[in-house]
């Protein structure tokens, strides 16, 4: 599928495809493995990276993160605040 945007962390990449899905690759500990949340990486508008993690904003205004927890890859503690983000 056509790639529309790509973001780089220190040791991984994440790309938004034309169908608004995200594919990630690289060091699994740095966000290169998104298989555990792949169902949530649909309808993505934008992806941002830290050194070892990624966050994706979806069309419904929700945000999902993956990668190293110490670098923002675990957003579970603030998940209720990451809804309807603009």
PDB file of N, CA, C and O in Angstrom:
ATOM      1  N   UNK A   1       0.841  -1.195   0.000  1.00  0.00           N
ATOM      2  CA  UNK A   1       0.000   0.000   0.000  1.00  0.00           C
ATOM      3  C   UNK A   1       0.877   1.247   0.000  1.00  0.00           C
ATOM      4  O   UNK A   1       1.987   1.225   0.522  1.00  0.00           O
ATOM      5  N   UNK A   2       0.375   2.287  -0.574  1.00  0.00           N
ATOM      6  CA  UNK A   2       1.104   3.554  -0.653  1.00  0.00           C
ATOM      7  C   UNK A   2       1.338   4.130   0.747  1.00  0.00           C
ATOM      8  O   UNK A   2       0.440   4.133   1.591  1.00  0.00           O
ATOM      9  N   UNK A   3       2.544   4.620   0.990  1.00  0.00           N
ATOM     10  CA  UNK A   3       2.896   5.247   2.262  1.00  0.00           C
ATOM     11  C   UNK A   3       2.699   6.759   2.140  1.00  0.00           C
ATOM     12  O   UNK A   3       3.163   7.375   1.186  1.00  0.00           O
ATOM     13  N   UNK A   4       2.006   7.342   3.117  1.00  0.00           N
ATOM     14  CA  UNK A   4       1.739   8.779   3.093  1.00  0.00           C
ATOM     15  C   UNK A   4       2.609   9.569   4.060  1.00  0.00           C
ATOM     16  O   UNK A   4       2.849  10.739   3.854  1.00  0.00           O
ATOM     17  N   UNK A   5       3.040   8.926   5.147  1.00  0.00           N
ATOM     18  CA  UNK A   5       3.864   9.625   6.130  1.00  0.00           C
ATOM     19  C   UNK A   5       4.732   8.602   6.836  1.00  0.00           C
ATOM     20  O   UNK A   5       4.331   7.453   7.018  1.00  0.00           O
ATOM     21  N   UNK A   6       5.925   9.035   7.246  1.00  0.00           N
ATOM     22  CA  UNK A   6       6.809   8.150   8.000  1.00  0.00           C
ATOM     23  C   UNK A   6       7.436   8.940   9.142  1.00  0.00           C
ATOM     24  O   UNK A   6       7.731  10.129   8.991  1.00  0.00           O
ATOM     25  N   UNK A   7       7.571   8.287  10.280  1.00  0.00           N
ATOM     26  CA  UNK A   7       8.205   8.886  11.449  1.00  0.00           C
ATOM     27  C   UNK A   7       9.308   7.953  11.925  1.00  0.00           C
ATOM     28  O   UNK A   7       9.165   6.726  11.843  1.00  0.00           O
ATOM     29  N   UNK A   8      10.363   8.527  12.450  1.00  0.00           N
ATOM     30  CA  UNK A   8      11.491   7.740  12.950  1.00  0.00           C
ATOM     31  C   UNK A   8      11.677   7.961  14.436  1.00  0.00           C
ATOM     32  O   UNK A   8      11.686   9.098  14.903  1.00  0.00           O
ATOM     33  N   UNK A   9      11.807   6.870  15.172  1.00  0.00           N
ATOM     34  CA  UNK A   9      12.299   6.912  16.541  1.00  0.00           C
ATOM     35  C   UNK A   9      13.797   6.614  16.442  1.00  0.00           C
ATOM     36  O   UNK A   9      14.329   6.499  15.343  1.00  0.00           O
ATOM     37  N   UNK A  10      14.458   6.469  17.554  1.00  0.00           N
ATOM     38  CA  UNK A  10      15.895   6.230  17.526  1.00  0.00           C
ATOM     39  C   UNK A  10      16.247   4.915  16.827  1.00  0.00           C
ATOM     40  O   UNK A  10      17.224   4.842  16.092  1.00  0.00           O
ATOM     41  N   UNK A  11      15.418   3.891  17.044  1.00  0.00           N
ATOM     42  CA  UNK A  11      15.752   2.566  16.522  1.00  0.00           C
ATOM     43  C   UNK A  11      14.593   1.903  15.786  1.00  0.00           C
ATOM     44  O   UNK A  11      14.571   0.678  15.638  1.00  0.00           O
ATOM     45  N   UNK A  12      13.597   2.689  15.350  1.00  0.00           N
ATOM     46  CA  UNK A  12      12.444   2.103  14.662  1.00  0.00           C
ATOM     47  C   UNK A  12      11.770   3.152  13.785  1.00  0.00           C
ATOM     48  O   UNK A  12      12.001   4.357  13.934  1.00  0.00           O
ATOM     49  N   UNK A  13      10.933   2.670  12.881  1.00  0.00           N
ATOM     50  CA  UNK A  13      10.139   3.536  12.011  1.00  0.00           C
ATOM     51  C   UNK A  13       8.666   3.157  12.130  1.00  0.00           C
ATOM     52  O   UNK A  13       8.330   2.012  12.423  1.00  0.00           O
ATOM     53  N   UNK A  14       7.792   4.126  11.850  1.00  0.00           N
ATOM     54  CA  UNK A  14       6.355   3.877  11.744  1.00  0.00           C
ATOM     55  C   UNK A  14       5.857   4.645  10.532  1.00  0.00           C
ATOM     56  O   UNK A  14       6.180   5.817  10.352  1.00  0.00           O
ATOM     57  N   UNK A  15       5.072   3.974   9.705  1.00  0.00           N
ATOM     58  CA  UNK A  15       4.562   4.595   8.486  1.00  0.00           C
ATOM     59  C   UNK A  15       3.041   4.525   8.459  1.00  0.00           C
ATOM     60  O   UNK A  15       2.454   3.493   8.792  1.00  0.00           O
ATOM     61  N   UNK A  16       2.418   5.639   8.049  1.00  0.00           N
ATOM     62  CA  UNK A  16       0.978   5.662   7.811  1.00  0.00           C
ATOM     63  C   UNK A  16       0.768   5.355   6.337  1.00  0.00           C
ATOM     64  O   UNK A  16       1.326   6.016   5.472  1.00  0.00           O
ATOM     65  N   UNK A  17      -0.046   4.349   6.081  1.00  0.00           N
ATOM     66  CA  UNK A  17      -0.338   3.959   4.712  1.00  0.00           C
ATOM     67  C   UNK A  17      -1.595   4.686   4.219  1.00  0.00           C
ATOM     68  O   UNK A  17      -2.318   5.293   4.994  1.00  0.00           O
ATOM     69  N   UNK A  18      -1.814   4.622   2.914  1.00  0.00           N
ATOM     70  CA  UNK A  18      -2.934   5.331   2.294  1.00  0.00           C
ATOM     71  C   UNK A  18      -4.283   4.912   2.872  1.00  0.00           C
ATOM     72  O   UNK A  18      -5.218   5.710   2.919  1.00  0.00           O
ATOM     73  N   UNK A  19      -4.375   3.674   3.361  1.00  0.00           N
ATOM     74  CA  UNK A  19      -5.638   3.217   3.956  1.00  0.00           C
ATOM     75  C   UNK A  19      -5.768   3.620   5.421  1.00  0.00           C
ATOM     76  O   UNK A  19      -6.657   3.174   6.122  1.00  0.00           O
ATOM     77  N   UNK A  20      -4.834   4.454   5.899  1.00  0.00           N
ATOM     78  CA  UNK A  20      -4.818   4.990   7.265  1.00  0.00           C
ATOM     79  C   UNK A  20      -4.430   3.963   8.316  1.00  0.00           C
ATOM     80  O   UNK A  20      -4.650   4.166   9.505  1.00  0.00           O
ATOM     81  N   UNK A  21      -3.841   2.848   7.896  1.00  0.00           N
ATOM     82  CA  UNK A  21      -3.288   1.890   8.845  1.00  0.00           C
ATOM     83  C   UNK A  21      -1.815   2.230   9.060  1.00  0.00           C
ATOM     84  O   UNK A  21      -1.220   2.988   8.283  1.00  0.00           O
ATOM     85  N   UNK A  22      -1.233   1.690  10.114  1.00  0.00           N
ATOM     86  CA  UNK A  22       0.166   1.962  10.443  1.00  0.00           C
ATOM     87  C   UNK A  22       0.945   0.661  10.442  1.00  0.00           C
ATOM     88  O   UNK A  22       0.473  -0.368  10.939  1.00  0.00           O
ATOM     89  N   UNK A  23       2.139   0.716   9.887  1.00  0.00           N
ATOM     90  CA  UNK A  23       3.078  -0.402   9.959  1.00  0.00           C
ATOM     91  C   UNK A  23       4.355   0.122  10.624  1.00  0.00           C
ATOM     92  O   UNK A  23       4.785   1.243  10.352  1.00  0.00           O
ATOM     93  N   UNK A  24       4.902  -0.673  11.543  1.00  0.00           N
ATOM     94  CA  UNK A  24       6.125  -0.285  12.252  1.00  0.00           C
ATOM     95  C   UNK A  24       7.159  -1.386  12.093  1.00  0.00           C
ATOM     96  O   UNK A  24       6.818  -2.561  11.962  1.00  0.00           O
ATOM     97  N   UNK A  25       8.425  -0.982  12.108  1.00  0.00           N
ATOM     98  CA  UNK A  25       9.510  -1.953  12.011  1.00  0.00           C
ATOM     99  C   UNK A  25      10.749  -1.387  12.669  1.00  0.00           C
ATOM    100  O   UNK A  25      10.873  -0.188  12.871  1.00  0.00           O
ATOM    101  N   UNK A  26      11.660  -2.272  13.022  1.00  0.00           N
ATOM    102  CA  UNK A  26      12.890  -1.890  13.705  1.00  0.00           C
ATOM    103  C   UNK A  26      12.995  -2.625  15.029  1.00  0.00           C
ATOM    104  O   UNK A  26      12.405  -3.693  15.210  1.00  0.00           O
ATOM    105  N   UNK A  27      13.714  -2.051  15.961  1.00  0.00           N
ATOM    106  CA  UNK A  27      13.917  -2.656  17.273  1.00  0.00           C
ATOM    107  C   UNK A  27      12.573  -2.766  18.001  1.00  0.00           C
ATOM    108  O   UNK A  27      11.923  -1.755  18.245  1.00  0.00           O
ATOM    109  N   UNK A  28      12.140  -3.983  18.349  1.00  0.00           N
ATOM    110  CA  UNK A  28      10.848  -4.153  19.015  1.00  0.00           C
ATOM    111  C   UNK A  28      10.722  -3.368  20.322  1.00  0.00           C
ATOM    112  O   UNK A  28       9.633  -2.904  20.662  1.00  0.00           O
ATOM    113  N   UNK A  29      11.818  -3.202  21.052  1.00  0.00           N
ATOM    114  CA  UNK A  29      11.780  -2.468  22.311  1.00  0.00           C
ATOM    115  C   UNK A  29      11.666  -0.957  22.104  1.00  0.00           C
ATOM    116  O   UNK A  29      11.452  -0.220  23.057  1.00  0.00           O
ATOM    117  N   UNK A  30      11.803  -0.504  20.877  1.00  0.00           N
ATOM    118  CA  UNK A  30      11.767   0.923  20.561  1.00  0.00           C
ATOM    119  C   UNK A  30      10.574   1.295  19.695  1.00  0.00           C
ATOM    120  O   UNK A  30      10.576   2.321  19.032  1.00  0.00           O
ATOM    121  N   UNK A  31       9.555   0.446  19.677  1.00  0.00           N
ATOM    122  CA  UNK A  31       8.371   0.732  18.884  1.00  0.00           C
ATOM    123  C   UNK A  31       8.337   0.032  17.543  1.00  0.00           C
ATOM    124  O   UNK A  31       7.401   0.214  16.778  1.00  0.00           O
ATOM    125  N   UNK A  32       9.337  -0.772  17.261  1.00  0.00           N
ATOM    126  CA  UNK A  32       9.386  -1.456  15.978  1.00  0.00           C
ATOM    127  C   UNK A  32       8.448  -2.638  15.852  1.00  0.00           C
ATOM    128  O   UNK A  32       8.311  -3.201  14.774  1.00  0.00           O
ATOM    129  N   UNK A  33       7.784  -2.998  16.938  1.00  0.00           N
ATOM    130  CA  UNK A  33       6.802  -4.085  16.908  1.00  0.00           C
ATOM    131  C   UNK A  33       5.479  -3.553  17.434  1.00  0.00           C
ATOM    132  O   UNK A  33       5.318  -3.340  18.631  1.00  0.00           O
ATOM    133  N   UNK A  34       4.533  -3.339  16.531  1.00  0.00           N
ATOM    134  CA  UNK A  34       3.213  -2.842  16.931  1.00  0.00           C
ATOM    135  C   UNK A  34       2.158  -3.937  16.854  1.00  0.00           C
ATOM    136  O   UNK A  34       0.960  -3.649  16.940  1.00  0.00           O
ATOM    137  N   UNK A  35       2.578  -5.189  16.728  1.00  0.00           N
ATOM    138  CA  UNK A  35       1.623  -6.287  16.535  1.00  0.00           C
ATOM    139  C   UNK A  35       0.626  -6.412  17.681  1.00  0.00           C
ATOM    140  O   UNK A  35      -0.524  -6.789  17.458  1.00  0.00           O
ATOM    141  N   UNK A  36       1.024  -6.069  18.890  1.00  0.00           N
ATOM    142  CA  UNK A  36       0.132  -6.180  20.033  1.00  0.00           C
ATOM    143  C   UNK A  36      -1.017  -5.190  20.029  1.00  0.00           C
ATOM    144  O   UNK A  36      -2.016  -5.398  20.711  1.00  0.00           O
ATOM    145  N   UNK A  37      -0.886  -4.109  19.260  1.00  0.00           N
ATOM    146  CA  UNK A  37      -1.942  -3.094  19.196  1.00  0.00           C
ATOM    147  C   UNK A  37      -2.379  -2.825  17.757  1.00  0.00           C
ATOM    148  O   UNK A  37      -3.030  -1.813  17.483  1.00  0.00           O
ATOM    149  N   UNK A  38      -2.041  -3.726  16.851  1.00  0.00           N
ATOM    150  CA  UNK A  38      -2.318  -3.488  15.433  1.00  0.00           C
ATOM    151  C   UNK A  38      -3.789  -3.176  15.168  1.00  0.00           C
ATOM    152  O   UNK A  38      -4.115  -2.367  14.311  1.00  0.00           O
ATOM    153  N   UNK A  39      -4.697  -3.791  15.928  1.00  0.00           N
ATOM    154  CA  UNK A  39      -6.129  -3.517  15.756  1.00  0.00           C
ATOM    155  C   UNK A  39      -6.459  -2.055  16.033  1.00  0.00           C
ATOM    156  O   UNK A  39      -7.448  -1.533  15.522  1.00  0.00           O
ATOM    157  N   UNK A  40      -5.655  -1.404  16.872  1.00  0.00           N
ATOM    158  CA  UNK A  40      -5.890   0.001  17.215  1.00  0.00           C
ATOM    159  C   UNK A  40      -5.208   0.965  16.246  1.00  0.00           C
ATOM    160  O   UNK A  40      -5.407   2.171  16.330  1.00  0.00           O
ATOM    161  N   UNK A  41      -4.386   0.448  15.361  1.00  0.00           N
ATOM    162  CA  UNK A  41      -3.645   1.299  14.432  1.00  0.00           C
ATOM    163  C   UNK A  41      -4.344   1.371  13.076  1.00  0.00           C
ATOM    164  O   UNK A  41      -3.740   1.177  12.027  1.00  0.00           O
ATOM    165  N   UNK A  42      -5.613   1.658  13.121  1.00  0.00           N
ATOM    166  CA  UNK A  42      -6.443   1.872  11.942  1.00  0.00           C
ATOM    167  C   UNK A  42      -7.001   3.291  12.028  1.00  0.00           C
ATOM    168  O   UNK A  42      -7.143   3.838  13.119  1.00  0.00           O
ATOM    169  N   UNK A  43      -7.337   3.878  10.899  1.00  0.00           N
ATOM    170  CA  UNK A  43      -7.914   5.235  10.866  1.00  0.00           C
ATOM    171  C   UNK A  43      -6.997   6.253  11.549  1.00  0.00           C
ATOM    172  O   UNK A  43      -7.446   7.078  12.332  1.00  0.00           O
ATOM    173  N   UNK A  44      -5.704   6.161  11.248  1.00  0.00           N
ATOM    174  CA  UNK A  44      -4.695   7.027  11.871  1.00  0.00           C
ATOM    175  C   UNK A  44      -4.480   8.280  11.023  1.00  0.00           C
ATOM    176  O   UNK A  44      -4.299   8.201   9.809  1.00  0.00           O
ATOM    177  N   UNK A  45      -4.507   9.425  11.689  1.00  0.00           N
ATOM    178  CA  UNK A  45      -4.252  10.714  11.030  1.00  0.00           C
ATOM    179  C   UNK A  45      -2.785  11.113  11.090  1.00  0.00           C
ATOM    180  O   UNK A  45      -2.259  11.703  10.154  1.00  0.00           O
ATOM    181  N   UNK A  46      -2.147  10.851  12.234  1.00  0.00           N
ATOM    182  CA  UNK A  46      -0.770  11.316  12.424  1.00  0.00           C
ATOM    183  C   UNK A  46      -0.050  10.413  13.406  1.00  0.00           C
ATOM    184  O   UNK A  46      -0.678   9.823  14.288  1.00  0.00           O
ATOM    185  N   UNK A  47       1.264  10.339  13.259  1.00  0.00           N
ATOM    186  CA  UNK A  47       2.128   9.605  14.178  1.00  0.00           C
ATOM    187  C   UNK A  47       3.260  10.527  14.592  1.00  0.00           C
ATOM    188  O   UNK A  47       3.824  11.243  13.760  1.00  0.00           O
ATOM    189  N   UNK A  48       3.581  10.524  15.873  1.00  0.00           N
ATOM    190  CA  UNK A  48       4.724  11.261  16.391  1.00  0.00           C
ATOM    191  C   UNK A  48       5.629  10.287  17.131  1.00  0.00           C
ATOM    192  O   UNK A  48       5.159   9.287  17.675  1.00  0.00           O
ATOM    193  N   UNK A  49       6.908  10.594  17.156  1.00  0.00           N
ATOM    194  CA  UNK A  49       7.889   9.710  17.785  1.00  0.00           C
ATOM    195  C   UNK A  49       8.648  10.412  18.887  1.00  0.00           C
ATOM    196  O   UNK A  49       8.895  11.618  18.822  1.00  0.00           O
ATOM    197  N   UNK A  50       9.003   9.632  19.917  1.00  0.00           N
ATOM    198  CA  UNK A  50      10.005  10.042  20.885  1.00  0.00           C
ATOM    199  C   UNK A  50      11.250   9.221  20.549  1.00  0.00           C
ATOM    200  O   UNK A  50      11.304   8.575  19.505  1.00  0.00           O
ATOM    201  N   UNK A  51      12.215   9.208  21.442  1.00  0.00           N
ATOM    202  CA  UNK A  51      13.432   8.441  21.171  1.00  0.00           C
ATOM    203  C   UNK A  51      13.138   6.953  20.960  1.00  0.00           C
ATOM    204  O   UNK A  51      13.698   6.327  20.056  1.00  0.00           O
ATOM    205  N   UNK A  52      12.259   6.375  21.790  1.00  0.00           N
ATOM    206  CA  UNK A  52      12.027   4.939  21.740  1.00  0.00           C
ATOM    207  C   UNK A  52      10.549   4.552  21.746  1.00  0.00           C
ATOM    208  O   UNK A  52      10.191   3.447  22.164  1.00  0.00           O
ATOM    209  N   UNK A  53       9.668   5.456  21.304  1.00  0.00           N
ATOM    210  CA  UNK A  53       8.236   5.144  21.298  1.00  0.00           C
ATOM    211  C   UNK A  53       7.511   5.977  20.247  1.00  0.00           C
ATOM    212  O   UNK A  53       8.055   6.951  19.722  1.00  0.00           O
ATOM    213  N   UNK A  54       6.270   5.578  19.974  1.00  0.00           N
ATOM    214  CA  UNK A  54       5.416   6.288  19.025  1.00  0.00           C
ATOM    215  C   UNK A  54       4.045   6.530  19.634  1.00  0.00           C
ATOM    216  O   UNK A  54       3.599   5.768  20.500  1.00  0.00           O
ATOM    217  N   UNK A  55       3.365   7.556  19.152  1.00  0.00           N
ATOM    218  CA  UNK A  55       1.965   7.803  19.488  1.00  0.00           C
ATOM    219  C   UNK A  55       1.241   8.108  18.188  1.00  0.00           C
ATOM    220  O   UNK A  55       1.748   8.853  17.345  1.00  0.00           O
ATOM    221  N   UNK A  56       0.055   7.535  18.036  1.00  0.00           N
ATOM    222  CA  UNK A  56      -0.753   7.746  16.836  1.00  0.00           C
ATOM    223  C   UNK A  56      -2.080   8.386  17.219  1.00  0.00           C
ATOM    224  O   UNK A  56      -2.731   7.943  18.168  1.00  0.00           O
ATOM    225  N   UNK A  57      -2.465   9.434  16.484  1.00  0.00           N
ATOM    226  CA  UNK A  57      -3.768  10.056  16.674  1.00  0.00           C
ATOM    227  C   UNK A  57      -4.706   9.511  15.607  1.00  0.00           C
ATOM    228  O   UNK A  57      -4.388   9.548  14.417  1.00  0.00           O
ATOM    229  N   UNK A  58      -5.856   9.022  16.053  1.00  0.00           N
ATOM    230  CA  UNK A  58      -6.816   8.406  15.150  1.00  0.00           C
ATOM    231  C   UNK A  58      -7.915   9.386  14.763  1.00  0.00           C
ATOM    232  O   UNK A  58      -8.095  10.412  15.404  1.00  0.00           O
ATOM    233  N   UNK A  59      -8.665   9.047  13.718  1.00  0.00           N
ATOM    234  CA  UNK A  59      -9.715   9.939  13.214  1.00  0.00           C
ATOM    235  C   UNK A  59     -10.814  10.173  14.235  1.00  0.00           C
ATOM    236  O   UNK A  59     -11.502  11.193  14.179  1.00  0.00           O
ATOM    237  N   UNK A  60     -10.981   9.267  15.201  1.00  0.00           N
ATOM    238  CA  UNK A  60     -12.004   9.472  16.233  1.00  0.00           C
ATOM    239  C   UNK A  60     -11.500  10.318  17.393  1.00  0.00           C
ATOM    240  O   UNK A  60     -12.189  10.513  18.386  1.00  0.00           O
ATOM    241  N   UNK A  61     -10.266  10.831  17.286  1.00  0.00           N
ATOM    242  CA  UNK A  61      -9.697  11.686  18.323  1.00  0.00           C
ATOM    243  C   UNK A  61      -8.993  10.935  19.430  1.00  0.00           C
ATOM    244  O   UNK A  61      -8.463  11.540  20.357  1.00  0.00           O
ATOM    245  N   UNK A  62      -8.934   9.619  19.345  1.00  0.00           N
ATOM    246  CA  UNK A  62      -8.218   8.850  20.368  1.00  0.00           C
ATOM    247  C   UNK A  62      -6.739   8.769  20.012  1.00  0.00           C
ATOM    248  O   UNK A  62      -6.350   8.958  18.861  1.00  0.00           O
ATOM    249  N   UNK A  63      -5.934   8.503  21.024  1.00  0.00           N
ATOM    250  CA  UNK A  63      -4.494   8.380  20.850  1.00  0.00           C
ATOM    251  C   UNK A  63      -4.065   7.022  21.376  1.00  0.00           C
ATOM    252  O   UNK A  63      -4.506   6.590  22.445  1.00  0.00           O
ATOM    253  N   UNK A  64      -3.224   6.345  20.631  1.00  0.00           N
ATOM    254  CA  UNK A  64      -2.671   5.064  21.051  1.00  0.00           C
ATOM    255  C   UNK A  64      -1.147   5.154  20.962  1.00  0.00           C
ATOM    256  O   UNK A  64      -0.610   5.787  20.055  1.00  0.00           O
ATOM    257  N   UNK A  65      -0.463   4.571  21.951  1.00  0.00           N
ATOM    258  CA  UNK A  65       0.997   4.640  21.997  1.00  0.00           C
ATOM    259  C   UNK A  65       1.580   3.240  22.096  1.00  0.00           C
ATOM    260  O   UNK A  65       0.939   2.312  22.601  1.00  0.00           O
ATOM    261  N   UNK A  66       2.804   3.097  21.604  1.00  0.00           N
ATOM    262  CA  UNK A  66       3.516   1.829  21.709  1.00  0.00           C
ATOM    263  C   UNK A  66       5.004   2.099  21.682  1.00  0.00           C
ATOM    264  O   UNK A  66       5.463   3.140  21.261  1.00  0.00           O
ATOM    265  N   UNK A  67       5.761   1.144  22.197  1.00  0.00           N
ATOM    266  CA  UNK A  67       7.209   1.279  22.283  1.00  0.00           C
ATOM    267  C   UNK A  67       7.658   1.138  23.724  1.00  0.00           C
ATOM    268  O   UNK A  67       6.956   0.562  24.561  1.00  0.00           O
ATOM    269  N   UNK A  68       8.803   1.695  24.025  1.00  0.00           N
ATOM    270  CA  UNK A  68       9.388   1.578  25.361  1.00  0.00           C
ATOM    271  C   UNK A  68       8.557   2.382  26.363  1.00  0.00           C
ATOM    272  O   UNK A  68       8.359   3.585  26.184  1.00  0.00           O
ATOM    273  N   UNK A  69       8.071   1.747  27.438  1.00  0.00           N
ATOM    274  CA  UNK A  69       7.216   2.447  28.405  1.00  0.00           C
ATOM    275  C   UNK A  69       7.851   3.698  29.017  1.00  0.00           C
ATOM    276  O   UNK A  69       7.163   4.693  29.228  1.00  0.00           O
ATOM    277  N   UNK A  70       9.147   3.668  29.274  1.00  0.00           N
ATOM    278  CA  UNK A  70       9.806   4.823  29.892  1.00  0.00           C
ATOM    279  C   UNK A  70       9.889   6.030  28.959  1.00  0.00           C
ATOM    280  O   UNK A  70      10.147   7.141  29.403  1.00  0.00           O
ATOM    281  N   UNK A  71       9.636   5.804  27.671  1.00  0.00           N
ATOM    282  CA  UNK A  71       9.708   6.878  26.684  1.00  0.00           C
ATOM    283  C   UNK A  71       8.335   7.221  26.106  1.00  0.00           C
ATOM    284  O   UNK A  71       8.243   7.815  25.037  1.00  0.00           O
ATOM    285  N   UNK A  72       7.285   6.836  26.816  1.00  0.00           N
ATOM    286  CA  UNK A  72       5.939   7.186  26.391  1.00  0.00           C
ATOM    287  C   UNK A  72       5.182   6.088  25.681  1.00  0.00           C
ATOM    288  O   UNK A  72       4.063   6.302  25.218  1.00  0.00           O
ATOM    289  N   UNK A  73       5.754   4.897  25.593  1.00  0.00           N
ATOM    290  CA  UNK A  73       5.120   3.812  24.858  1.00  0.00           C
ATOM    291  C   UNK A  73       3.957   3.146  25.570  1.00  0.00           C
ATOM    292  O   UNK A  73       3.260   2.335  24.980  1.00  0.00           O
ATOM    293  N   UNK A  74       3.715   3.502  26.827  1.00  0.00           N
ATOM    294  CA  UNK A  74       2.579   2.953  27.573  1.00  0.00           C
ATOM    295  C   UNK A  74       1.729   4.118  28.050  1.00  0.00           C
ATOM    296  O   UNK A  74       2.089   4.829  28.979  1.00  0.00           O
ATOM    297  N   UNK A  75       0.595   4.324  27.388  1.00  0.00           N
ATOM    298  CA  UNK A  75      -0.274   5.444  27.742  1.00  0.00           C
ATOM    299  C   UNK A  75      -1.474   5.006  28.586  1.00  0.00           C
ATOM    300  O   UNK A  75      -2.408   5.775  28.780  1.00  0.00           O
ATOM    301  N   UNK A  76      -1.431   3.794  29.129  1.00  0.00           N
ATOM    302  CA  UNK A  76      -2.585   3.265  29.857  1.00  0.00           C
ATOM    303  C   UNK A  76      -2.968   4.119  31.071  1.00  0.00           C
ATOM    304  O   UNK A  76      -4.149   4.239  31.382  1.00  0.00           O
ATOM    305  N   UNK A  77      -2.003   4.740  31.720  1.00  0.00           N
ATOM    306  CA  UNK A  77      -2.304   5.542  32.910  1.00  0.00           C
ATOM    307  C   UNK A  77      -3.088   6.810  32.581  1.00  0.00           C
ATOM    308  O   UNK A  77      -3.777   7.357  33.443  1.00  0.00           O
ATOM    309  N   UNK A  78      -3.016   7.261  31.338  1.00  0.00           N
ATOM    310  CA  UNK A  78      -3.716   8.487  30.935  1.00  0.00           C
ATOM    311  C   UNK A  78      -4.690   8.246  29.783  1.00  0.00           C
ATOM    312  O   UNK A  78      -5.153   9.184  29.142  1.00  0.00           O
ATOM    313  N   UNK A  79      -5.017   6.988  29.537  1.00  0.00           N
ATOM    314  CA  UNK A  79      -5.861   6.638  28.394  1.00  0.00           C
ATOM    315  C   UNK A  79      -7.189   7.381  28.396  1.00  0.00           C
ATOM    316  O   UNK A  79      -7.672   7.802  27.342  1.00  0.00           O
ATOM    317  N   UNK A  80      -7.775   7.584  29.569  1.00  0.00           N
ATOM    318  CA  UNK A  80      -9.059   8.286  29.626  1.00  0.00           C
ATOM    319  C   UNK A  80      -8.933   9.758  29.240  1.00  0.00           C
ATOM    320  O   UNK A  80      -9.916  10.386  28.860  1.00  0.00           O
ATOM    321  N   UNK A  81      -7.734  10.305  29.311  1.00  0.00           N
ATOM    322  CA  UNK A  81      -7.504  11.701  28.920  1.00  0.00           C
ATOM    323  C   UNK A  81      -7.123  11.833  27.444  1.00  0.00           C
ATOM    324  O   UNK A  81      -6.997  12.955  26.941  1.00  0.00           O
ATOM    325  N   UNK A  82      -6.940  10.713  26.774  1.00  0.00           N
ATOM    326  CA  UNK A  82      -6.498  10.741  25.383  1.00  0.00           C
ATOM    327  C   UNK A  82      -7.650  10.408  24.432  1.00  0.00           C
ATOM    328  O   UNK A  82      -7.494   9.666  23.476  1.00  0.00           O
ATOM    329  N   UNK A  83      -8.788  10.987  24.715  1.00  0.00           N
ATOM    330  CA  UNK A  83      -9.971  10.846  23.861  1.00  0.00           C
ATOM    331  C   UNK A  83     -10.352  12.209  23.346  1.00  0.00           C
ATOM    332  O   UNK A  83     -10.157  13.218  24.022  1.00  0.00           O
ATOM    333  N   UNK A  84     -10.871  12.262  22.145  1.00  0.00           N
ATOM    334  CA  UNK A  84     -11.304  13.516  21.518  1.00  0.00           C
ATOM    335  C   UNK A  84     -10.201  14.564  21.480  1.00  0.00           C
ATOM    336  O   UNK A  84     -10.412  15.743  21.715  1.00  0.00           O
ATOM    337  N   UNK A  85      -8.987  14.111  21.180  1.00  0.00           N
ATOM    338  CA  UNK A  85      -7.825  14.995  21.045  1.00  0.00           C
ATOM    339  C   UNK A  85      -7.922  15.678  19.674  1.00  0.00           C
ATOM    340  O   UNK A  85      -8.302  15.071  18.685  1.00  0.00           O
ATOM    341  N   UNK A  86      -7.594  16.964  19.628  1.00  0.00           N
ATOM    342  CA  UNK A  86      -7.621  17.707  18.358  1.00  0.00           C
ATOM    343  C   UNK A  86      -6.254  18.269  18.038  1.00  0.00           C
ATOM    344  O   UNK A  86      -5.474  18.534  18.895  1.00  0.00           O
TER     345      UNK A  86
END
